[in-house]
mmCIF file of C-alpha atoms in Angstrom:
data_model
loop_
_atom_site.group_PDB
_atom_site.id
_atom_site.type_symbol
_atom_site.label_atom_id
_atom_site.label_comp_id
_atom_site.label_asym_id
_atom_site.label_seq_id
_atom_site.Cartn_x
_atom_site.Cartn_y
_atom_site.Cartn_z
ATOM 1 C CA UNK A 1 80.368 -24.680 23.823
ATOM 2 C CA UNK A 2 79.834 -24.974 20.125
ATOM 3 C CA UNK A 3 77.466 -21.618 20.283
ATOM 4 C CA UNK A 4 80.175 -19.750 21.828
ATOM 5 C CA UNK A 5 83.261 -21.238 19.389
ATOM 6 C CA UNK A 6 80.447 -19.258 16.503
ATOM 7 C CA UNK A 7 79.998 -16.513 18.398
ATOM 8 C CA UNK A 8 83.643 -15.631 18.961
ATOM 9 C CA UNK A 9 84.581 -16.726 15.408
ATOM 10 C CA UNK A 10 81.800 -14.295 13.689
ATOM 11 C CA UNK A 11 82.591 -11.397 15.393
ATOM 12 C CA UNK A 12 86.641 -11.675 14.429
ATOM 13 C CA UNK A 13 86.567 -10.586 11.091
ATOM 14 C CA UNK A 14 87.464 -7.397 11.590
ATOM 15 C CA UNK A 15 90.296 -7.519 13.590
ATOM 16 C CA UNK A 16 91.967 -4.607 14.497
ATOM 17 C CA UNK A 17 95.359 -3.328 16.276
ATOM 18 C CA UNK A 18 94.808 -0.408 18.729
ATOM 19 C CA UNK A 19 95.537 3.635 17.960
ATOM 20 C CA UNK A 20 95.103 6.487 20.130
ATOM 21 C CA UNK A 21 92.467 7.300 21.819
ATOM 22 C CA UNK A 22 90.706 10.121 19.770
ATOM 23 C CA UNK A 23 88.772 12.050 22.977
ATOM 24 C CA UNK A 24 92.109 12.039 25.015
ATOM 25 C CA UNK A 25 94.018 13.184 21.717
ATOM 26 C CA UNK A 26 92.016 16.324 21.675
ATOM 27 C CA UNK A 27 91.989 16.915 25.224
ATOM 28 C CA UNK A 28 95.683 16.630 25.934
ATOM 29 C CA UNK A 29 96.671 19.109 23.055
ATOM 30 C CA UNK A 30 97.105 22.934 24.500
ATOM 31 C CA UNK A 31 96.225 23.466 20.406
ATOM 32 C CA UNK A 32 95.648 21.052 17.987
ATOM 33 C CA UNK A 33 97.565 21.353 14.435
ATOM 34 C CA UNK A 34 97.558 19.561 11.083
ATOM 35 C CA UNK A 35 100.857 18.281 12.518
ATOM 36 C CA UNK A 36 99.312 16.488 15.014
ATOM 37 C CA UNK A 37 96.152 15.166 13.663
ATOM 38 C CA UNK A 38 98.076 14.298 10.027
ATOM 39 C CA UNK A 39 97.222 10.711 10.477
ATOM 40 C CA UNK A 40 93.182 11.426 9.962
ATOM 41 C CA UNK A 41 93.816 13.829 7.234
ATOM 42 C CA UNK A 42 92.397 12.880 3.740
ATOM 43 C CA UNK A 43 93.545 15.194 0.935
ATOM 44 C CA UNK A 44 91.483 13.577 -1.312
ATOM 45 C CA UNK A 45 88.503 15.452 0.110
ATOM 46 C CA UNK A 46 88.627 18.631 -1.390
ATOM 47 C CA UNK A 47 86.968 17.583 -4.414
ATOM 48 C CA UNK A 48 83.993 15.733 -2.702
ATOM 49 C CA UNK A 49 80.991 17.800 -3.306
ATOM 50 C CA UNK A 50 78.506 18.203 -0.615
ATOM 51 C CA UNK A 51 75.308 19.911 -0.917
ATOM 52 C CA UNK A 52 74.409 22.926 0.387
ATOM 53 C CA UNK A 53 71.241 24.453 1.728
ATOM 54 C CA UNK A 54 67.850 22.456 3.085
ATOM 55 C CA UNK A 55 66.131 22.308 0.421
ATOM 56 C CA UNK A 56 67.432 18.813 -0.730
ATOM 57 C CA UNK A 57 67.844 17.236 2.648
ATOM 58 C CA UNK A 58 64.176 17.753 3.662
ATOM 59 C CA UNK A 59 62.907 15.446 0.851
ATOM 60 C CA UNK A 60 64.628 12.613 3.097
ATOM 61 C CA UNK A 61 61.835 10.470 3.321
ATOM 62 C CA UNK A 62 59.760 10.822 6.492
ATOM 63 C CA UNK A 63 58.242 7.272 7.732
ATOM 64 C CA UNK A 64 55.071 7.600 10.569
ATOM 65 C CA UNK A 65 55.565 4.400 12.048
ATOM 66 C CA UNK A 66 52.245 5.310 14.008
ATOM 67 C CA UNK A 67 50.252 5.475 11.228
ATOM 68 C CA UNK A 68 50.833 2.138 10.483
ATOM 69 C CA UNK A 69 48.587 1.066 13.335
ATOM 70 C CA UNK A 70 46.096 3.070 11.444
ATOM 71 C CA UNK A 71 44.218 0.921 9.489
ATOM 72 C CA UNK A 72 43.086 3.890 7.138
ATOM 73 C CA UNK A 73 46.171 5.378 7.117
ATOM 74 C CA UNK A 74 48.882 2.395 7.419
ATOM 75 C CA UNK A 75 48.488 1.509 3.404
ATOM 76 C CA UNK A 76 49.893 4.862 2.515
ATOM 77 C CA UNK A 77 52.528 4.756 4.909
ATOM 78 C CA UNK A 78 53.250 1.429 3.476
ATOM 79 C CA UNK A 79 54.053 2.891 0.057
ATOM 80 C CA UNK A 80 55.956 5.460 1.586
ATOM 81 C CA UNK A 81 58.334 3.338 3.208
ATOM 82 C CA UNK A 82 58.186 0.804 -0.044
ATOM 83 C CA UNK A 83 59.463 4.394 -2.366
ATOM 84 C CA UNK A 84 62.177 5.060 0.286
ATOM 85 C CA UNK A 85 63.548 1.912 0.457
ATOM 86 C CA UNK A 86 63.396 1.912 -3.836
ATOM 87 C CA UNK A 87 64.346 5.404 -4.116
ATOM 88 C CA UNK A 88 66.511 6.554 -1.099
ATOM 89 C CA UNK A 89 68.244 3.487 0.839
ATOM 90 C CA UNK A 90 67.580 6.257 3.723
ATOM 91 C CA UNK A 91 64.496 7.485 5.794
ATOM 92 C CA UNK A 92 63.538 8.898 8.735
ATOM 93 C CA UNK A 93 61.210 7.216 11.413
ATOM 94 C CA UNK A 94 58.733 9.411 14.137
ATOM 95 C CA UNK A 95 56.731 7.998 16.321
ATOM 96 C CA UNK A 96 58.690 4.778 16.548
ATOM 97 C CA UNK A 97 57.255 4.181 20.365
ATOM 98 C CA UNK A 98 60.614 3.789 21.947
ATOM 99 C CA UNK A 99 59.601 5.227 25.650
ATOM 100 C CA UNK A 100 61.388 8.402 26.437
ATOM 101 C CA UNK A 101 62.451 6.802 29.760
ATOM 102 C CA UNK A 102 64.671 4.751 27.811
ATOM 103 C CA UNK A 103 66.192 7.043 25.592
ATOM 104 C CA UNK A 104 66.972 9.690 28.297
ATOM 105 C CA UNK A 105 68.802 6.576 30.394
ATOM 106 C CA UNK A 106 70.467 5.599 27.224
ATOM 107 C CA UNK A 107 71.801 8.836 26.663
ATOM 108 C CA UNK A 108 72.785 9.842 30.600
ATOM 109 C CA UNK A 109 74.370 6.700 30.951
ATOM 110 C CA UNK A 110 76.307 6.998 27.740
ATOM 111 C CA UNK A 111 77.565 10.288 27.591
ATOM 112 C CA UNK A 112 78.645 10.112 31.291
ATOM 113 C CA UNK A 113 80.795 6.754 29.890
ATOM 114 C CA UNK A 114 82.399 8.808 27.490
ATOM 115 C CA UNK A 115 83.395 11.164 30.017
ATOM 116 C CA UNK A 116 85.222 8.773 31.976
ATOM 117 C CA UNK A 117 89.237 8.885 32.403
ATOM 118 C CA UNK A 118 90.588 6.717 29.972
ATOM 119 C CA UNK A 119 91.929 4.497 31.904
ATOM 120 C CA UNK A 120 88.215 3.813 33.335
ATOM 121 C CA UNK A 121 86.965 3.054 29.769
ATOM 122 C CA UNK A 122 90.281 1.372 29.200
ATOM 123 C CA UNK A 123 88.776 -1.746 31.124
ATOM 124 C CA UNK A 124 85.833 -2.488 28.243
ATOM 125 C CA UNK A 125 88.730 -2.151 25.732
ATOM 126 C CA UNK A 126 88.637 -4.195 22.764
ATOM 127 C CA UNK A 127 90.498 -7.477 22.725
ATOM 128 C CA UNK A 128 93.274 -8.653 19.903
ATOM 129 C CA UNK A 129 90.749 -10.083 17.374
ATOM 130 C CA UNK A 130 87.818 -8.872 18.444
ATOM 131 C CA UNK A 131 85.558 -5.855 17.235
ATOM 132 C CA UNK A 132 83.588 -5.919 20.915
ATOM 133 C CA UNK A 133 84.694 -3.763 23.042
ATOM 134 C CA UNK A 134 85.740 -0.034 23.467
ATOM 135 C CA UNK A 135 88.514 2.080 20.750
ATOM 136 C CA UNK A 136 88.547 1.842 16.763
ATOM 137 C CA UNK A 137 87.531 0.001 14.140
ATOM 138 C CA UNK A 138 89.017 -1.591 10.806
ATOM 139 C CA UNK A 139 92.580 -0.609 12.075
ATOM 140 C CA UNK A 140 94.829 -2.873 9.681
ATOM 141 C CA UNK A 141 97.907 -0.768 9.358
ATOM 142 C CA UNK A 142 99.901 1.974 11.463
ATOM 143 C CA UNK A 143 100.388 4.054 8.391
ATOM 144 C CA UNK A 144 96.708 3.757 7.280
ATOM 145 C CA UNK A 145 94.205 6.966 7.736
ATOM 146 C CA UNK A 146 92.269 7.091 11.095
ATOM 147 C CA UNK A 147 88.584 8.005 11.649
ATOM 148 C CA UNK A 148 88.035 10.730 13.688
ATOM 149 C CA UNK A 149 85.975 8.744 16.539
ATOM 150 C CA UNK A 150 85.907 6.321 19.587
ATOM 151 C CA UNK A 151 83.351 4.163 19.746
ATOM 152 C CA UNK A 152 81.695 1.339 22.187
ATOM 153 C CA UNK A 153 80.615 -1.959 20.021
ATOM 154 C CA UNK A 154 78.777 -4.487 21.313
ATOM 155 C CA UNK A 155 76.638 -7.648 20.080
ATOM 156 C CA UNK A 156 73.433 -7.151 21.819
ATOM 157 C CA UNK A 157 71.378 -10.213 20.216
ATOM 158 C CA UNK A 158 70.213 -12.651 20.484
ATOM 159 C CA UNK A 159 71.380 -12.596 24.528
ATOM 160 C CA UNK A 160 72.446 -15.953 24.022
ATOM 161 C CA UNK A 161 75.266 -14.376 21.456
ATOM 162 C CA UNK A 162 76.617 -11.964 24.091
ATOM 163 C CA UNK A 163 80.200 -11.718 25.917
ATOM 164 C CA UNK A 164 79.510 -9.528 28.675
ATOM 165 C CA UNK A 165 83.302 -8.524 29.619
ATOM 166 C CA UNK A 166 83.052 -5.295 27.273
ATOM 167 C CA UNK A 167 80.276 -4.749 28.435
ATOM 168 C CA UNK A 168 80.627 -1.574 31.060
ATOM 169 C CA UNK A 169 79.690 -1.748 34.470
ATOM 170 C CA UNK A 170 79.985 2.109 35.187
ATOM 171 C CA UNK A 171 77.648 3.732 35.317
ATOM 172 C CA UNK A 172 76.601 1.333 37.057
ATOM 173 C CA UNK A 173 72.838 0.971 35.498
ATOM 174 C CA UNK A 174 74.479 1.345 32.253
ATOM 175 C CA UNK A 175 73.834 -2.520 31.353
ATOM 176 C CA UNK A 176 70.320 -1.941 32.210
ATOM 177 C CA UNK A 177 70.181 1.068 29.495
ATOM 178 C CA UNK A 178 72.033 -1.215 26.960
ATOM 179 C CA UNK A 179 69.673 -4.149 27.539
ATOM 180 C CA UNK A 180 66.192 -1.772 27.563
ATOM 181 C CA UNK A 181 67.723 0.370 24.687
ATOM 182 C CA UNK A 182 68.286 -2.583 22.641
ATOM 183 C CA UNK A 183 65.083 -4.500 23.162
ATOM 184 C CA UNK A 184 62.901 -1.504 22.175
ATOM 185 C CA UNK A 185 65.119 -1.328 18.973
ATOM 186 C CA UNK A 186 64.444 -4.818 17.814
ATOM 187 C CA UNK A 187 60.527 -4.103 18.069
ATOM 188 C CA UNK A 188 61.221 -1.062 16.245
ATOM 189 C CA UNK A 189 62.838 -3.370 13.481
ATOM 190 C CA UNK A 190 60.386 -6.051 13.731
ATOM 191 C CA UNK A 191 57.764 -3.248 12.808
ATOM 192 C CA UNK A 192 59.551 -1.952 9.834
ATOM 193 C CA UNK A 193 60.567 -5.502 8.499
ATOM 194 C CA UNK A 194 56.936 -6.321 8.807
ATOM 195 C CA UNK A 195 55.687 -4.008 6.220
ATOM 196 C CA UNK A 196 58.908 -4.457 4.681
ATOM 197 C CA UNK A 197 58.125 -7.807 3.721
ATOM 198 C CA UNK A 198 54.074 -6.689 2.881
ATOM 199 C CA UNK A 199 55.486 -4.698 0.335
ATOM 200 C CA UNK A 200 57.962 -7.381 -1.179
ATOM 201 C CA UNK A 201 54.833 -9.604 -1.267
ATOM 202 C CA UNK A 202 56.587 -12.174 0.954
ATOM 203 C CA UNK A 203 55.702 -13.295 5.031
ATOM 204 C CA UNK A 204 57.666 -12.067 7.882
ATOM 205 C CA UNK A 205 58.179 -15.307 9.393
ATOM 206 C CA UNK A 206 60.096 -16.280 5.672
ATOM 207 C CA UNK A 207 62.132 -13.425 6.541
ATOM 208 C CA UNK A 208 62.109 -13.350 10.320
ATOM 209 C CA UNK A 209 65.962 -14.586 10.818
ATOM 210 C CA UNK A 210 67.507 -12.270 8.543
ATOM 211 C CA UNK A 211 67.349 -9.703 11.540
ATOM 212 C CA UNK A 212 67.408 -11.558 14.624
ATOM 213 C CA UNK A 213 71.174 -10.531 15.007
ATOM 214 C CA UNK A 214 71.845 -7.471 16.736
ATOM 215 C CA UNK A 215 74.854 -5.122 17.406
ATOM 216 C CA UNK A 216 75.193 -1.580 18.889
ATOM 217 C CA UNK A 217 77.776 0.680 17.792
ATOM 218 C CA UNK A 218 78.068 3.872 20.120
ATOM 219 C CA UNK A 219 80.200 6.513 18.817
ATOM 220 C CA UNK A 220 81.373 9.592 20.218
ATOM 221 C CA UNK A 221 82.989 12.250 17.429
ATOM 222 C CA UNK A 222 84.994 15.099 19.654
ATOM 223 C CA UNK A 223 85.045 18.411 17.313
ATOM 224 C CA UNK A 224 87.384 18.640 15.079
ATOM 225 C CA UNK A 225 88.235 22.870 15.037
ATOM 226 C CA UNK A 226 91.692 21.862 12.692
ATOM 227 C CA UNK A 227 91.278 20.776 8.767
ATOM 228 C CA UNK A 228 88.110 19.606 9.858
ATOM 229 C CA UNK A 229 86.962 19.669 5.886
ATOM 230 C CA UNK A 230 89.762 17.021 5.467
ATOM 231 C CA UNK A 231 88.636 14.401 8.480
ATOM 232 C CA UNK A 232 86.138 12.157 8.544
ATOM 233 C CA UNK A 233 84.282 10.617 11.507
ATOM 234 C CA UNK A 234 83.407 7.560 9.554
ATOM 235 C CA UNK A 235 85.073 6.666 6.285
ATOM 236 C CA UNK A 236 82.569 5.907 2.903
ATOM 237 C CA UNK A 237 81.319 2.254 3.264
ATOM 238 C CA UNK A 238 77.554 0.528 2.935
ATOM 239 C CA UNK A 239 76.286 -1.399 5.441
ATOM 240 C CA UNK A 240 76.732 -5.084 6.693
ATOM 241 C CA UNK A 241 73.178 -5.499 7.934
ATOM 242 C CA UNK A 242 69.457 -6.160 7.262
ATOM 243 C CA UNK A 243 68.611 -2.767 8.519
ATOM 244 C CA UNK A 244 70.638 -0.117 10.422
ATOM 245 C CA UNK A 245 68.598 2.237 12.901
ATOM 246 C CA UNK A 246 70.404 5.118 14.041
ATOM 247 C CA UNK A 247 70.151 7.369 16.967
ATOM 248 C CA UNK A 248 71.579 10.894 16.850
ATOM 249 C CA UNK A 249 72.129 11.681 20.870
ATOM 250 C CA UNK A 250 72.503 15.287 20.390
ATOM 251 C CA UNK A 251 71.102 16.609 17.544
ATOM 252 C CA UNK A 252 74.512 17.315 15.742
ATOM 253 C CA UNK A 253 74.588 16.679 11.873
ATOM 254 C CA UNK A 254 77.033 14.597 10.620
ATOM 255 C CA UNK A 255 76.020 11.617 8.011
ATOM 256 C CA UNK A 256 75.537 12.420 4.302
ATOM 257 C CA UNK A 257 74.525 10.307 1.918
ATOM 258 C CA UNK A 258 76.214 9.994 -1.576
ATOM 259 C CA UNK A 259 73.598 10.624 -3.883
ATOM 260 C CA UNK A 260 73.554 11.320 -7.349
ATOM 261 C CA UNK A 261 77.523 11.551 -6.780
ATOM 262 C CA UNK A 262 77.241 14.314 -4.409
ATOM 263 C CA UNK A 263 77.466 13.998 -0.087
ATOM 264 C CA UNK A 264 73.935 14.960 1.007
ATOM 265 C CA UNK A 265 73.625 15.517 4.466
ATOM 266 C CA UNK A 266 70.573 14.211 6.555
ATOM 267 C CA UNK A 267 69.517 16.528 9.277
ATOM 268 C CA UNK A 268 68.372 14.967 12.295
ATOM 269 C CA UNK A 269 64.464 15.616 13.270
ATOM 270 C CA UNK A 270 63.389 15.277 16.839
ATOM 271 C CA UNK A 271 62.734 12.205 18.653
ATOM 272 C CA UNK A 272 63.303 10.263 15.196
ATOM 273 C CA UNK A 273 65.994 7.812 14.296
ATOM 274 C CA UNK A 274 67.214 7.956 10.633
ATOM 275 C CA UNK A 275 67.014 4.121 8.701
ATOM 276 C CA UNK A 276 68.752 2.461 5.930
ATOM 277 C CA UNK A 277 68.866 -0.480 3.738
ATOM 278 C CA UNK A 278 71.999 -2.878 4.463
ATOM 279 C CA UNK A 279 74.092 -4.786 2.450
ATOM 280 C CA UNK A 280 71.810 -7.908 2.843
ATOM 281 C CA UNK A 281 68.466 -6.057 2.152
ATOM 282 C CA UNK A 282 70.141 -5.580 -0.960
ATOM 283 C CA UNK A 283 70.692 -9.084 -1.720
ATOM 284 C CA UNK A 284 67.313 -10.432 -0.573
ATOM 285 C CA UNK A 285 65.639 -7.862 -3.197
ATOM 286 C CA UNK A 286 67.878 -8.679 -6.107
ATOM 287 C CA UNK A 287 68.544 -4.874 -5.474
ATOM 288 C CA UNK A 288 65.651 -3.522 -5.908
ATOM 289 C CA UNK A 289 66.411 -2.052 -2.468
ATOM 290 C CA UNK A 290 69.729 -0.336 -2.369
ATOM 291 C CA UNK A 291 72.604 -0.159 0.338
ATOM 292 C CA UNK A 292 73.430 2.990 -0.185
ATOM 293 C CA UNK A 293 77.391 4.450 0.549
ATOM 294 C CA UNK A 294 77.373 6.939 3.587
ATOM 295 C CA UNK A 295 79.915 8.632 5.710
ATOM 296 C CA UNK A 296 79.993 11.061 9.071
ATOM 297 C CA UNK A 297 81.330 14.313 8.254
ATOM 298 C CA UNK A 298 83.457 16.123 11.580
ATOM 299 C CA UNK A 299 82.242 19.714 13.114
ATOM 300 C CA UNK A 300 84.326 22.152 13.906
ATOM 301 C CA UNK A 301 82.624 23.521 17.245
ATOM 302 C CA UNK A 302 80.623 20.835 18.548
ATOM 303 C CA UNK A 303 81.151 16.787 19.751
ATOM 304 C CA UNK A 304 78.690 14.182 18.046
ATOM 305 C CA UNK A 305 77.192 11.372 20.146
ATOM 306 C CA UNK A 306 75.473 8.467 17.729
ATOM 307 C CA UNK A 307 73.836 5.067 18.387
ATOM 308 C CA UNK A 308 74.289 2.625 15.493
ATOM 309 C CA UNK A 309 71.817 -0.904 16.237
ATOM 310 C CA UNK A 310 72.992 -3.195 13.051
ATOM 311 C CA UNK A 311 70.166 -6.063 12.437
ATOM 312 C CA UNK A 312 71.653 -9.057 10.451
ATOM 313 C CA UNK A 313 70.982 -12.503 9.626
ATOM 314 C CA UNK A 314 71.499 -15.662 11.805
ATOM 315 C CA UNK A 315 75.367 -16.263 10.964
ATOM 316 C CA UNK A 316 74.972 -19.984 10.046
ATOM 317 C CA UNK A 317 72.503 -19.025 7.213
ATOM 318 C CA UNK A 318 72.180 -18.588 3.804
ATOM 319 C CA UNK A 319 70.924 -15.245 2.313
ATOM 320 C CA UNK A 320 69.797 -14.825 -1.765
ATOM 321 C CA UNK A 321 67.751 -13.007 -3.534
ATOM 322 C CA UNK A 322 63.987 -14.315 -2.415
ATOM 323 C CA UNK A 323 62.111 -16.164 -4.912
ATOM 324 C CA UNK A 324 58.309 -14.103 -4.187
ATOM 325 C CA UNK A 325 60.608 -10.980 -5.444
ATOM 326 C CA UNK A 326 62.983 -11.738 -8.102
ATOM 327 C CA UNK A 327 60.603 -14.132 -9.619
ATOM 328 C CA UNK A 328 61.943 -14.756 -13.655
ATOM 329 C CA UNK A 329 64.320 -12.023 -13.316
ATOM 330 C CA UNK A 330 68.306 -12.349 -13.545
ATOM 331 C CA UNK A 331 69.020 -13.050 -9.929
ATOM 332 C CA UNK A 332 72.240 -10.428 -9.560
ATOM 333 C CA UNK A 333 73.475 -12.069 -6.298
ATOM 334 C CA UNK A 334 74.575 -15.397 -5.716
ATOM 335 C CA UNK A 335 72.995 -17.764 -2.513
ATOM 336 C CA UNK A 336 75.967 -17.742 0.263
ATOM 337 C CA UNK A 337 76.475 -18.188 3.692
ATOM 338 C CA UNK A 338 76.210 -15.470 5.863
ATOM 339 C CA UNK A 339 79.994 -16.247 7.436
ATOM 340 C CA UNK A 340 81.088 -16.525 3.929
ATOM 341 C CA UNK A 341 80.107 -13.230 3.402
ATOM 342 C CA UNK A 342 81.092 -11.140 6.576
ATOM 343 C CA UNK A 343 84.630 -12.324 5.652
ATOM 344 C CA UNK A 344 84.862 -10.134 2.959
ATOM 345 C CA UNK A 345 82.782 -7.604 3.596
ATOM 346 C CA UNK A 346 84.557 -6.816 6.514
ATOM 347 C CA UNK A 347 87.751 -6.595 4.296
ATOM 348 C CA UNK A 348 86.008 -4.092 2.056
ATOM 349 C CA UNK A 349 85.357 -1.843 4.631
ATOM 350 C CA UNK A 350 88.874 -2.052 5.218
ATOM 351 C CA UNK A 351 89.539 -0.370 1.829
ATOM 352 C CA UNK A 352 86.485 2.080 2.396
ATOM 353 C CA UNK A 353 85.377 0.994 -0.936
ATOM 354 C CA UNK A 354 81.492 0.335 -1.412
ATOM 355 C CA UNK A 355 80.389 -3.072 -1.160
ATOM 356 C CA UNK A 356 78.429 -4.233 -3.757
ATOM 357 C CA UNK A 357 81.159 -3.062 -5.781
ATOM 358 C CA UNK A 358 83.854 -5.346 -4.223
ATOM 359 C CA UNK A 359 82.219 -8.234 -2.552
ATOM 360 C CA UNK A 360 82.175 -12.148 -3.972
ATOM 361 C CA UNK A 361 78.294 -12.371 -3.716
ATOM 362 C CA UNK A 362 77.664 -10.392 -7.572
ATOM 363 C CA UNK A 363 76.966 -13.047 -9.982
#
């Protein structure tokens, strides 16, 4: 009783009120306007700059986690990911060893959930309260700006932490996808956070329960062929996680980066799922790592399909910068419990203003 009381209580933060349906928006207009759509509009957007070209958005660091099993090759690979993580708050990662049985079930069974009739996907809805579930996000006010997306979230670990009514049951292997899918994810974490904490000079089992909490956020962004420079999939926001591992379904671009004050898009490679640093990285490293602010931009011609997998800390914990890596330095985050935390982080996002910039923990 007392497990589930937490587990329902950390997973209300962000409550939410329901909008329309995004995907039966666009499919129910003969021709969509500004009129129509004004509620996901942001003016403010025509003076973002974005960067143009591929030049910049191939130096995206590139992580081989196969070369880690290398033993002459995993020590450079270890500095590789140790500059990303200083340098970028973003990389890439190949050969992650996530069998392609499970990805193609993962992405069958997802995108033929999306295609369901509303009323069909209706049933996994999100509760009042709740983030699980099926519809938005961060939905505070009727008179606030939308995202342009619908999305699926569900806490996926520890098993123990799951409520299984929003979870679907059609398809009907589609738990089976969800369970594999997010397994193979956490080893994929477990691998990173490994050399991760190698590099900060610290053991993995002193870090080992700031990622043992897991939650999947499937989105689906329809295009957007109408002031599609002024919508936004995702609004601006940093991470509330350890690590964030994302899988790009079908290959559409989407997420920038803001990076020296310009939106830098990250083109998705092959078979590889594009990292960051979270919010609590941050803290542990006294910011050597950074969070870094992020956003999905909308395309005009074609839908996006994404997998977000969100690693965090045990709830009932406290996170700080570690001793092994701020050592005599001016610890710039204060020692606070993870619930403490979510609470306003979660409001933050509300805001879409950056975290670190907003939250309690700064000292």
């Amino acid at each position: 009783m007392e497990t589930k009381r937490i587990t329902e209580a950390k997973w209300s933060h962000g409550n939410t009120i329901p909008v329309r349906n995004v995907q039966a928006l666009v499919e129910s207009a003969a021709e969509l306007t500004a009129e129509a759509i004004e509620q996901y509009i942001r003016p403010a957007m025509v003076d973002d700059k974005v960067a143009l070209g591929d030049c910049d958005t191939e130096s995206i660091p590139v992580i081989d986690l196969g070369k880690h099993l290398d033993a002459q090759s995993s020590q450079q690979e270890a500095a590789r990911l140790k500059s990303a993580c200083e340098e970028w708050g973003f990389f890439q990662v190949k050969n992650h060893g996530i069998p392609d049985t499970v990805l193609e079930n993962m992405r069958n069974n997802l995108e033929s959930f999306f295609r369901l009739p509303l009323h069909k996907k209706n049933e996994f809805a999100q509760l009042p309260g709740d983030l699980q579930g099926y519809g938005q996000a961060f939905v505070e006010s009727k008179y606030q700006t939308l995202d342009w997306c619908d999305r699926l979230y569900l806490v996926t670990q520890p098993p123990h932490d799951r409520e299984m009514r929003p979870w679907p049951t059609t398809p009907v292997n589609f738990r089976e996808s969800i369970e594999s899918y997010s397994s193979e994810v956490m080893k994929v974490t477990r691998s990173l956070m490994e050399i991760i904490a190698k590099n900060l000079g610290t053991e993995l089992d002193k870090i080992r329960d700031t990622f043992v909490s897991q939650a999947l956020r499937m989105t689906y962004y329809p295009a957007c062929p109408v002031a599609h420079d002024k919508v936004l999939g995702i609004s601006p926001h940093s991470d509330i996680s350890t690590l964030t591992l994302v899988w790009e379904l079908n290959m559409v671009e989407g997420l920038q980066i803001k990076r020296q004050g310009v939106w830098m898009p990250i083109k998705p490679k092959p078979n590889a799922l594009v990292v960051n640093v979270g919010d609590f990285l941050e803290i542990l490293t006294n910011g050597k790592y950074q969070s870094i602010e992020h956003r999905v931009a909308v395309n005009p011609h074609k839908e996006r399909v994404s997998i977000s997998a969100f690693h965090l800390p045990k709830f009932d914990m406290s996170v700080g910068p570690l001793r092994e890596v701020a050592g005599r330095e001016i610890k710039k985050y204060k020692t606070l419990r993870v619930d403490e935390v979510a609470k306003v982080l979660f409001s933050s996002k509300l805001d879409g203003k950056k975290t670190k910039e907003y939250a309690m923990f700064n000292i």
